[in-house]
CSV table of C-alpha atoms in Angstrom, one decimal:
chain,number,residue,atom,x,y,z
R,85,UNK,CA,-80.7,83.7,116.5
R,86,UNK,CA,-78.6,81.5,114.0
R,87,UNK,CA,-80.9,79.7,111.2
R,88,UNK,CA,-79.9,76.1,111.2
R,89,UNK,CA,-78.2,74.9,108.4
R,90,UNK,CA,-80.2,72.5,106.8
R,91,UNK,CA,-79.6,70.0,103.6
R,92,UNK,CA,-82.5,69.6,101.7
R,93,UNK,CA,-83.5,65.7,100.0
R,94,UNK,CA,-81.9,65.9,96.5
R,95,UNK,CA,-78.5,67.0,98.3
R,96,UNK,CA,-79.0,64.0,101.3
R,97,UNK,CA,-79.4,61.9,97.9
R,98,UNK,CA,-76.3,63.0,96.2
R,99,UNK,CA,-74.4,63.0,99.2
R,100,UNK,CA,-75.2,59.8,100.9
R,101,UNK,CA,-76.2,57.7,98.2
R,102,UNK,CA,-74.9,58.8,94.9
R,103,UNK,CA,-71.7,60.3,95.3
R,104,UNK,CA,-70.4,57.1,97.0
R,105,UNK,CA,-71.4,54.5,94.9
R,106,UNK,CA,-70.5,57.4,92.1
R,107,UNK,CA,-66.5,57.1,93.5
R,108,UNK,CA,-66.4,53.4,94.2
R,109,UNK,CA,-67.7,52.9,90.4
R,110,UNK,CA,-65.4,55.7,88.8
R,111,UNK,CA,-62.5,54.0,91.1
R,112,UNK,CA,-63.1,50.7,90.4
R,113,UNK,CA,-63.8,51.4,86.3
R,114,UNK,CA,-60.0,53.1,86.6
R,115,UNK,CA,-58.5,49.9,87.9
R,116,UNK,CA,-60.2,47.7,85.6
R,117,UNK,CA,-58.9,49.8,82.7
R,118,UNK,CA,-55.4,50.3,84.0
R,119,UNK,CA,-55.6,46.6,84.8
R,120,UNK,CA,-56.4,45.9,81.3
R,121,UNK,CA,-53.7,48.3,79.7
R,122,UNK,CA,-51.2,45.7,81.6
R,123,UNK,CA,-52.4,42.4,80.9
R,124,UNK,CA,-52.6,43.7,77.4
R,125,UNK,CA,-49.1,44.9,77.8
R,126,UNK,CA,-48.0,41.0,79.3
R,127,UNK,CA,-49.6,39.3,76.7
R,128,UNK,CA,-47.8,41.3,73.9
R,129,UNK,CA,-45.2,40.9,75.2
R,130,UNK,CA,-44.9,36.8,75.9
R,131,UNK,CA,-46.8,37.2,72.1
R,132,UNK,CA,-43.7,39.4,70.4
R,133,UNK,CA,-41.3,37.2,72.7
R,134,UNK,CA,-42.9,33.9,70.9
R,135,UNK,CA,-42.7,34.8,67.8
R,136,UNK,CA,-39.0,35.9,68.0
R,137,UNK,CA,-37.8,32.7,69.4
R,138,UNK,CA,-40.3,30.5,66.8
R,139,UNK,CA,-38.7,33.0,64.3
R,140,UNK,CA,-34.6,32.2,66.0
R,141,UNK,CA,-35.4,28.4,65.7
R,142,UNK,CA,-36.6,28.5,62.1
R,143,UNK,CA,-33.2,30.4,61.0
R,144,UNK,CA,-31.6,27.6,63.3
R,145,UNK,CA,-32.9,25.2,61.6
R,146,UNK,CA,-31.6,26.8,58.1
R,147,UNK,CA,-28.2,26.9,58.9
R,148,UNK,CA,-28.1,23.0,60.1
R,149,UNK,CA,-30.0,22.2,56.7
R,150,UNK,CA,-26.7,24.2,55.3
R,151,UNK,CA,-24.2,22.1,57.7
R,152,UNK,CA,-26.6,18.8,56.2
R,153,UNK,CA,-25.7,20.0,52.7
R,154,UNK,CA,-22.2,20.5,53.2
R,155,UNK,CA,-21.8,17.2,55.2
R,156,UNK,CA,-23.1,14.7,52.1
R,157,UNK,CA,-20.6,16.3,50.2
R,158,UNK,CA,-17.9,15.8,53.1
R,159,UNK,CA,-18.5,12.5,53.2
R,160,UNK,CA,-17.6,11.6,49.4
R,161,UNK,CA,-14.3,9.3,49.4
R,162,UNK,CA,-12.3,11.7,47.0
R,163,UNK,CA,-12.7,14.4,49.8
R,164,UNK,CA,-10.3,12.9,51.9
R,165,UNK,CA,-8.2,11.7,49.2
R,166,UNK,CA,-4.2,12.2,50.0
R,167,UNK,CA,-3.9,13.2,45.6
R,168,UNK,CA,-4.9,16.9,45.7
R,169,UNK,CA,-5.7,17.2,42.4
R,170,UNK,CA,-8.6,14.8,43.1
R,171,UNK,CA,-9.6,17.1,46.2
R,172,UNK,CA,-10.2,20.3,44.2
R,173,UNK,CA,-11.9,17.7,41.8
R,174,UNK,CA,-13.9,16.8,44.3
R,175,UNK,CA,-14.5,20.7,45.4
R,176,UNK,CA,-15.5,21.5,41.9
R,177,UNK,CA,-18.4,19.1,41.5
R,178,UNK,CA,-19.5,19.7,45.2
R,179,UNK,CA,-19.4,23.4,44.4
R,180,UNK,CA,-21.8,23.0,40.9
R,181,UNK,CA,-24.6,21.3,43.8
R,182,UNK,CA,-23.9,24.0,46.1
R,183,UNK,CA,-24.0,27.2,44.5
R,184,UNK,CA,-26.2,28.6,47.3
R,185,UNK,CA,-23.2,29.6,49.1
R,186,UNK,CA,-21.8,32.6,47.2
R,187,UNK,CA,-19.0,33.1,49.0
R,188,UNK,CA,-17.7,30.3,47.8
R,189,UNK,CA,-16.2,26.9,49.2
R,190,UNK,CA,-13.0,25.9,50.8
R,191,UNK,CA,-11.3,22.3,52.0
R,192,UNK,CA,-9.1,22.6,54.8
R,193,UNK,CA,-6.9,19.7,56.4
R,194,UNK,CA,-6.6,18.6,59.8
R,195,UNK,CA,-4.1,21.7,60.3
R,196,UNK,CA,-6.3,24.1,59.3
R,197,UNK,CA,-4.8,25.2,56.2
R,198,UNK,CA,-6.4,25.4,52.4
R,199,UNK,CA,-6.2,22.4,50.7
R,200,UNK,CA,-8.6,23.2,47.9
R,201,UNK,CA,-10.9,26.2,47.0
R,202,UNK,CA,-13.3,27.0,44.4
R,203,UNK,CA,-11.4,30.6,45.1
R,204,UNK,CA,-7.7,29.8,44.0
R,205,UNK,CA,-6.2,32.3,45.1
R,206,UNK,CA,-6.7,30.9,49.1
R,207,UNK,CA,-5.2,27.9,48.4
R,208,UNK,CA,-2.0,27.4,50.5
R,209,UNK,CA,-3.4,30.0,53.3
R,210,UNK,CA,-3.6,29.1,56.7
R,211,UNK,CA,-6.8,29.3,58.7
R,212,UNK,CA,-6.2,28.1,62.0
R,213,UNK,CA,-5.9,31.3,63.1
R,214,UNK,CA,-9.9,31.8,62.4
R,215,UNK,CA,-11.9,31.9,65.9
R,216,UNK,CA,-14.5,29.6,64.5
R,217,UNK,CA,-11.6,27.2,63.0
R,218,UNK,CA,-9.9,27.5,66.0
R,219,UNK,CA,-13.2,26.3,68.0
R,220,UNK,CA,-13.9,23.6,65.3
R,221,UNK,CA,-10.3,22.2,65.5
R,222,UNK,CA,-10.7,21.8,69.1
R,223,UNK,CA,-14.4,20.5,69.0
R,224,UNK,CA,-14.6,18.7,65.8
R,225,UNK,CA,-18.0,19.7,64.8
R,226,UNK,CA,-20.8,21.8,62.6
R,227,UNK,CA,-19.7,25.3,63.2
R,228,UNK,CA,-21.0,28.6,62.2
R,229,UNK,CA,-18.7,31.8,62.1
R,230,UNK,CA,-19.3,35.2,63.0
R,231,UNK,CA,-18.7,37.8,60.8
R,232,UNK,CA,-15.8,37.4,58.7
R,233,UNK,CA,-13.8,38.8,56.2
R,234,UNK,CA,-12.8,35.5,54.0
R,235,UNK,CA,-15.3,36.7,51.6
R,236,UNK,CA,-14.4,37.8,47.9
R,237,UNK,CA,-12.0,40.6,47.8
R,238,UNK,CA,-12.0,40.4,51.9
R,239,UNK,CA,-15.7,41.6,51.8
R,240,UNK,CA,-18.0,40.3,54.7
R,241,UNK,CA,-19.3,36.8,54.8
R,242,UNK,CA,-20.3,34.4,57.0
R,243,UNK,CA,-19.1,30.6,57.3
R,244,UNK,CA,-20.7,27.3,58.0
R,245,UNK,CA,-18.0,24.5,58.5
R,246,UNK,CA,-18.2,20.5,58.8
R,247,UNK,CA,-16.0,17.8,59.8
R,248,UNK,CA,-14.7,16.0,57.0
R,249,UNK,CA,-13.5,12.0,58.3
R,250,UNK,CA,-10.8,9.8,57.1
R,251,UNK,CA,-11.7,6.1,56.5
R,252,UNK,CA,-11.0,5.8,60.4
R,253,UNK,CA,-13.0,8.1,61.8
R,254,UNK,CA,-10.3,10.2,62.2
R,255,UNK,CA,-10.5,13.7,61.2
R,256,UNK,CA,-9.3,14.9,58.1
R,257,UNK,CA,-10.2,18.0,58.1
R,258,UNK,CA,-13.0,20.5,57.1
R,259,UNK,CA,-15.4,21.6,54.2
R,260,UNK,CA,-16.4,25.4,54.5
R,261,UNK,CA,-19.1,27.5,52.8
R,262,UNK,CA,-19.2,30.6,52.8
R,263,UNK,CA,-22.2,33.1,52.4
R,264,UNK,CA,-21.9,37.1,51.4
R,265,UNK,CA,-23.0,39.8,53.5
R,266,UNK,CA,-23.8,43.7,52.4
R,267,UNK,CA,-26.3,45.8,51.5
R,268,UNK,CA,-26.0,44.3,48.0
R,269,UNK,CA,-25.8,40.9,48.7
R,270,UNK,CA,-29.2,38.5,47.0
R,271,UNK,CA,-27.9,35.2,48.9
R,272,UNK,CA,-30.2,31.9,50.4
R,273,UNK,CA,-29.2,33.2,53.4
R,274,UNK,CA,-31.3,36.1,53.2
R,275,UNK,CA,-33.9,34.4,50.8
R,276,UNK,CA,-34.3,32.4,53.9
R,277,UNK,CA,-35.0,35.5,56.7
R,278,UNK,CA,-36.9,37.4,54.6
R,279,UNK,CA,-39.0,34.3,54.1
R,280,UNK,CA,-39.6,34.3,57.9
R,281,UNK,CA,-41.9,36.9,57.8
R,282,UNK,CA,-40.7,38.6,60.8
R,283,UNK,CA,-41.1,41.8,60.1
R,284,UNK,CA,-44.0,42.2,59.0
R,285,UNK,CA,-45.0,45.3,61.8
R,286,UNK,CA,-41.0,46.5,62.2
R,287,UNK,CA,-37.7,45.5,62.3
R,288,UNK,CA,-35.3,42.7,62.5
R,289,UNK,CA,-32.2,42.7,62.9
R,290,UNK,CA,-29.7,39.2,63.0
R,291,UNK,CA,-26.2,40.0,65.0
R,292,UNK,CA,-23.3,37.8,65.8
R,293,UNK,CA,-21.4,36.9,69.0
R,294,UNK,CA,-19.6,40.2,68.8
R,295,UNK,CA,-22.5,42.5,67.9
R,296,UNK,CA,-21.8,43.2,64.8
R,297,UNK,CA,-25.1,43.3,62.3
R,298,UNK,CA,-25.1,40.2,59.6
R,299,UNK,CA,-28.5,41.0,58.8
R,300,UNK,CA,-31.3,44.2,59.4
R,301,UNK,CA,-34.2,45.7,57.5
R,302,UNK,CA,-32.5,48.7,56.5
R,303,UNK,CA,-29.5,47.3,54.7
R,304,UNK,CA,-27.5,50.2,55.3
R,305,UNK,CA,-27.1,48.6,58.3
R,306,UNK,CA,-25.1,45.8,57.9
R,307,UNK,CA,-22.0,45.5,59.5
R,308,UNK,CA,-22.7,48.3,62.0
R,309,UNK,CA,-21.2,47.3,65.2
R,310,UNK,CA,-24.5,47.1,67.7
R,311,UNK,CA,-22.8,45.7,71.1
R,312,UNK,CA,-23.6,48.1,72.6
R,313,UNK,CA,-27.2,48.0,73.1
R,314,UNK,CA,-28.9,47.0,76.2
R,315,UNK,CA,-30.9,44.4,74.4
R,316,UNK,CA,-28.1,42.9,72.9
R,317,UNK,CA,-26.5,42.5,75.6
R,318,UNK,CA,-28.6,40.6,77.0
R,319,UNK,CA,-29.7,38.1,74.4
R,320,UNK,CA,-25.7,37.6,73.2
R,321,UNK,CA,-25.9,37.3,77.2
R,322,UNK,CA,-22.6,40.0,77.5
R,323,UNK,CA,-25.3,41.5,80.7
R,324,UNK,CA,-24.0,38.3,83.0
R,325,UNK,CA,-26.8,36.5,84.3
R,326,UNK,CA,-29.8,38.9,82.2
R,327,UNK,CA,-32.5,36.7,80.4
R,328,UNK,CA,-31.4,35.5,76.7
R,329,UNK,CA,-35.1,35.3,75.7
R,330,UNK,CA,-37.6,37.9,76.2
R,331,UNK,CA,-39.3,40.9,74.9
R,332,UNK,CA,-39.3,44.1,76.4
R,333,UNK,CA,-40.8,47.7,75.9
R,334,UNK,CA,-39.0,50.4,74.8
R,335,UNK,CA,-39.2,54.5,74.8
R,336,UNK,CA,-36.6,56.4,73.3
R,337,UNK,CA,-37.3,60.2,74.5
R,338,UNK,CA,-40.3,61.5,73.3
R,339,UNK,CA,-40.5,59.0,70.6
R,340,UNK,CA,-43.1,56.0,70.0
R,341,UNK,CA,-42.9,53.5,72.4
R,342,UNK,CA,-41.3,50.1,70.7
R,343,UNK,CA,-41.0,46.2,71.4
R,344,UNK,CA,-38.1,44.5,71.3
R,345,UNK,CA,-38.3,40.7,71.7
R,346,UNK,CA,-35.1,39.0,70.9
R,347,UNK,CA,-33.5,35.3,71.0
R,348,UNK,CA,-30.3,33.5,70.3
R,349,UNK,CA,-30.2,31.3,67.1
R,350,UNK,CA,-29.7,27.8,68.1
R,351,UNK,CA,-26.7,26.2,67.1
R,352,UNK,CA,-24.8,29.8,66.3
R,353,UNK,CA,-23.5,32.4,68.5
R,354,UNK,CA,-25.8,34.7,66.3
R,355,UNK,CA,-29.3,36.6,68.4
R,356,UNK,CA,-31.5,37.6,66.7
R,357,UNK,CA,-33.9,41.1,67.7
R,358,UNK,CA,-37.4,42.1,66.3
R,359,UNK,CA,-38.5,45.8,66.6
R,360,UNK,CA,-42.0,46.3,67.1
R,361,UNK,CA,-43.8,49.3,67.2
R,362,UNK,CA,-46.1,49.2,70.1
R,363,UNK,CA,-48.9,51.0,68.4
R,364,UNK,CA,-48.9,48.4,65.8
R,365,UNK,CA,-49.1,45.7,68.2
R,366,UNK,CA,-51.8,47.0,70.3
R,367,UNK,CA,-53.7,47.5,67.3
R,368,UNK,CA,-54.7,44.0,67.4
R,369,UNK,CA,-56.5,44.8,70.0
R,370,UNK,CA,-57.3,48.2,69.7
R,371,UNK,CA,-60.9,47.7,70.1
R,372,UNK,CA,-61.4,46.4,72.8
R,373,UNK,CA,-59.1,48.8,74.3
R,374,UNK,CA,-60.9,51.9,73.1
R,375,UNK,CA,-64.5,50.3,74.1
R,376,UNK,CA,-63.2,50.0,77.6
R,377,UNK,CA,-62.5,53.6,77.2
R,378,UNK,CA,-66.3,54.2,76.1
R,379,UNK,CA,-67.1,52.2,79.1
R,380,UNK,CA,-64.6,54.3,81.4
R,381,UNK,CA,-66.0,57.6,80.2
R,382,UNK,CA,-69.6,56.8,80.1
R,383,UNK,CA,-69.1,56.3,83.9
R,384,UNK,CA,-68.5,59.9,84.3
R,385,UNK,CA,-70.9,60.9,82.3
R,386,UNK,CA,-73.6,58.6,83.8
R,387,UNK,CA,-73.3,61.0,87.1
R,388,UNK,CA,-74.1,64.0,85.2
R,389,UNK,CA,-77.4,62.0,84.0
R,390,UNK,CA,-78.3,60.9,87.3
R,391,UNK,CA,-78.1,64.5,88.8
R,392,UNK,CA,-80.5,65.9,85.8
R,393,UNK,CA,-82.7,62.6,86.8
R,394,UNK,CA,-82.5,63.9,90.3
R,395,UNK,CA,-82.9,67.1,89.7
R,396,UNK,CA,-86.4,66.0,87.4
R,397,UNK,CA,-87.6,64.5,90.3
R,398,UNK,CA,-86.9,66.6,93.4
R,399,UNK,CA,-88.4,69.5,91.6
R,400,UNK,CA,-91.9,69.4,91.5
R,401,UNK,CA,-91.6,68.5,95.8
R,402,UNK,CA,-89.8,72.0,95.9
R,403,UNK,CA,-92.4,73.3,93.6
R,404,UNK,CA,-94.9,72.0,96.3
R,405,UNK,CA,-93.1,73.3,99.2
R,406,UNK,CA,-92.5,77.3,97.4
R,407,UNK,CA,-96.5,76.6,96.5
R,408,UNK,CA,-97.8,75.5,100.4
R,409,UNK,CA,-95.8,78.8,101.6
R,410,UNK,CA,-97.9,80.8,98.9
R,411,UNK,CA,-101.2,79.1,99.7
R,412,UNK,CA,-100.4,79.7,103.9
R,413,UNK,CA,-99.7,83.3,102.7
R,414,UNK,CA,-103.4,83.8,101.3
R,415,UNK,CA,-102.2,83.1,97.1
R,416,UNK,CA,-104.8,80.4,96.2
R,417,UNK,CA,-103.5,80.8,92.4
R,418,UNK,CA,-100.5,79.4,92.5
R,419,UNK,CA,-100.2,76.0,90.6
R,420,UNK,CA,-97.7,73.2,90.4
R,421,UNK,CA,-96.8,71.1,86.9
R,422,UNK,CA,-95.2,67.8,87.3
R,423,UNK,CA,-95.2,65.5,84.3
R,424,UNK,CA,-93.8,63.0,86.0
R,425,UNK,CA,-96.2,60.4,85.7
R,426,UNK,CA,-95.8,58.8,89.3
R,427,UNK,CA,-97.2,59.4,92.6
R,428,UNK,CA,-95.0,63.1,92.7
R,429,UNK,CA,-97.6,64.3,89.7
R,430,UNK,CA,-100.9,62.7,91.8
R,431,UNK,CA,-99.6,64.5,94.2
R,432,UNK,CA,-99.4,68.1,92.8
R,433,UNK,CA,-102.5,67.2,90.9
R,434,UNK,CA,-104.1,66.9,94.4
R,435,UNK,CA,-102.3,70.4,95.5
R,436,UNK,CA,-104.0,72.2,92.4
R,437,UNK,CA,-107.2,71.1,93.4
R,438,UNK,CA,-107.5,71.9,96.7
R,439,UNK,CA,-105.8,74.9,96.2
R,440,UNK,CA,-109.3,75.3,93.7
R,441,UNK,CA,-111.3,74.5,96.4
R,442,UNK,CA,-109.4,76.6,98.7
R,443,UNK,CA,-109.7,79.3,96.1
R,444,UNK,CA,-113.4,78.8,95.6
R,445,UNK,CA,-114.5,78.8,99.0
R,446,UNK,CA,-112.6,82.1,100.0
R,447,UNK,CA,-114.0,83.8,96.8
R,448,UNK,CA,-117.3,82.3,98.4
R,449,UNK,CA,-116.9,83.6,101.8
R,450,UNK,CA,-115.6,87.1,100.7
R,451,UNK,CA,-119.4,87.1,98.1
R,452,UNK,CA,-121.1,86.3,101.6
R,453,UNK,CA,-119.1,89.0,103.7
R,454,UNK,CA,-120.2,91.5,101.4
R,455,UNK,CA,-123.8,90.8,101.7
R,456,UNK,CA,-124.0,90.5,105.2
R,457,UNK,CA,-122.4,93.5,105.3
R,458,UNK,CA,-124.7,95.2,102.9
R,459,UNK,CA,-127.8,93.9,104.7
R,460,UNK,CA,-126.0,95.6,107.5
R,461,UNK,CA,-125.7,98.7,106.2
R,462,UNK,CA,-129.3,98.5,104.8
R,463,UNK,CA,-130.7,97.9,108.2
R,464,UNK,CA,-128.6,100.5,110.0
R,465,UNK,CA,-129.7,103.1,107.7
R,466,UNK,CA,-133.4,101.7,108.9
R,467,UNK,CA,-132.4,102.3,112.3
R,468,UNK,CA,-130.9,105.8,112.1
R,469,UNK,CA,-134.6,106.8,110.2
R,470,UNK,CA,-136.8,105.2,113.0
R,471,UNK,CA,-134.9,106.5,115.6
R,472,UNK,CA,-135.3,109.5,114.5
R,473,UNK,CA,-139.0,109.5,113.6
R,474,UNK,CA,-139.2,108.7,117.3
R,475,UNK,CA,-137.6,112.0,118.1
R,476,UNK,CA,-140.3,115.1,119.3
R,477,UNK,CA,-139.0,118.0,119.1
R,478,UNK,CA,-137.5,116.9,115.5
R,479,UNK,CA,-140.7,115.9,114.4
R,480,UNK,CA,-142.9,119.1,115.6
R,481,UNK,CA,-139.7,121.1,113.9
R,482,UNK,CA,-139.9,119.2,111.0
R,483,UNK,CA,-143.8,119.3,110.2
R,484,UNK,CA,-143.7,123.4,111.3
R,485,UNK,CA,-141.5,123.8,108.7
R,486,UNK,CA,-143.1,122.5,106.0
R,487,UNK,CA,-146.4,124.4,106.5
């Protein structure tokens, strides 16, 4: 005959009540966390894309302060005078105000050629051939250059040009300045990004309409060509239709993950990309990140602590139950402890003493059984005597023999 398979309480506990509620907790803990990790994630994200495009309008904002410079100086009479002597007088004095652009100054006409420089050795050249003159000859307007090579000795620089009006209104031709670019370079220009603050947890890098780097945080790479990368792309808007303002999360192989948030400079074909590294964002809020952790962890611990609860508790009734099965055997001197302090301990205080009772009154009933059957034995030895006394012929034998 098969023995039932029975589960005893603590298990119907675990298994009904705990181990449930246990799972849905553990589950929902996991989603909360993960939850977390990607809000987290959003909001450093919008955060990192913010700050790149507050950082893109600030540099905006300095170049058109260096197209308002150039323009006061534009509009001085002897600019447009038709004596070139009094142009390159004019150039001079302009150039003794503006000495923030290092590359030096130049004064086209309305052709595009040099018509005065504070570099002599351009004058005569012809510039319409310059993308950015080009664009400015056909929109007469503050225009910034790409990276160029008008600088000194051909070296890298970047230009800002203004229109420079006739007496008319008609346009008479254009007043450049010129910034350096290089490793070695101590311009404004950079005075001005590095005063930006925006790299203060990684990179930043500034890159023209082509790609090509005007500015970085390790100036070894300046004038690397960077067209290729995917968030380049996208802000210099070469990935048709992709986003030119955003902020995205980067992992390069097994490497720290990184954000990249990046934004187009107004007013320029420049973009400009901040490198973050992730752990130094989410350090901000590292805390509460690593509490939710505590939180996550102590929920699978707290199931260990239940069980040894449970266990504390369901084991003085299986004491009990092992001590009954004694007691129904005939062992009266087996005792439970349970210091639980609740009706389980009454309880098994109870048990003990009537399991002392029990005890007492068998030990009392076993005294009694011996002296009844002592008394018994007494009063059957009286028998066998009298019944023998009764007997004749063992009495007549028995008094013959002892005369």
């Amino acid at each position: 005959m098969s023995i039932p398979f029975r589960l005893g309480l603590r298990a119907k506990l675990i298994l009904w009540a705990f181990v449930p509620a246990t799972l849905l907790l553990l589950a929902a803990a996991l989603i909360s966390f993960l939850a977390y990790q990607k809000a987290v994630e959003r909001l450093l994200l919008e955060r990192d894309e913010e700050l790149t495009r507050l950082a893109a309008g600030q540099l905006g904002a300095s170049v058109a302060e260096y197209a308002d410079l150039l323009s006061v100086e534009a509009r001085s009479p002897d600019m447009v005078s038709a004596e070139p002597a009094i142009q390159r007088g004019a150039l001079a004095s302009a150039a003794k105000r503006l000495v923030l652009f290092d590359a030096g100054l130049v004064l086209l006409d309305s052709r595009g050629a040099v018509a005065a420089s504070t570099r002599p050795l351009l004058m005569g050249q012809d510039w319409s051939d310059r993308a950015y003159i080009r664009q400015f000859l056909r929109t007469p307007a503050t225009t910034v250059s790409d990276s160029i090579t008008d600088g000194p000795d051909e070296a890298s620089a970047v230009a800002v040009a203004v229109p420079v009006f006739g007496a008319q209104g008609e346009l008479s031709g254009a007043l450049v300045g010129m910034f350096k670019l290089g490793q070695t370079s101590v311009s404004t220009f950079y005075g001005d990004i590095v005063r930006l603050r925006i790299e203060k947890h990684g990179d930043a890098m500034l890159v023209d309409g082509h790609g090509r780097v005007l500015y970085h945080s390790d100036p070894t790479q300046i004038g690397h060509d960077v067209g290729a990368s995917t968030v380049v792309q996208r802000v210099l808007n070469l990935d048709n239709g992709a986003q030119r303002v955003g902020a995205v999360r980067l992992k390069e192989g097994y490497g720290e993950s990184t954000v990249a948030g990046f934004a187009p400079v107004p007013g320029t074909s420049w973009a400009l990309v901040t490198e973050t590294s992730w752990s130094a964002l989410a350090g901000e809020v590292g805390f509460y990140t690593r509490l939710l952790g505590v939180l996550l962890l102590l929920g699978m611990v707290a199931p260990v602590l239940f069980v040894a609860f449970l266990r504390r508790i369901t084991q003085p009734i299986n004491d009990l139950i092992v001590a009954t099965q004694a007691v129904a055997g005939g062992k009266f001197n087996h005792t439970i402890v349970a210091r639980t302090g609740d009706e389980i301990e009454t309880l098994a205080n109870q048990f003990n003493h009537m399991s002392s009772q029990l005890r007492s009154s068998y030990a009392n009933l076993e005294h009694r059984v011996a002296e009844r059957t002592s008394e018994l034995a007494a009063r059957n030895d009286i028998a066998n005597v009298v019944k023998r006394s009764l007997d004749l012929d063992y009495t007549l034998k028995r008094t013959w023999a002892q005369t």
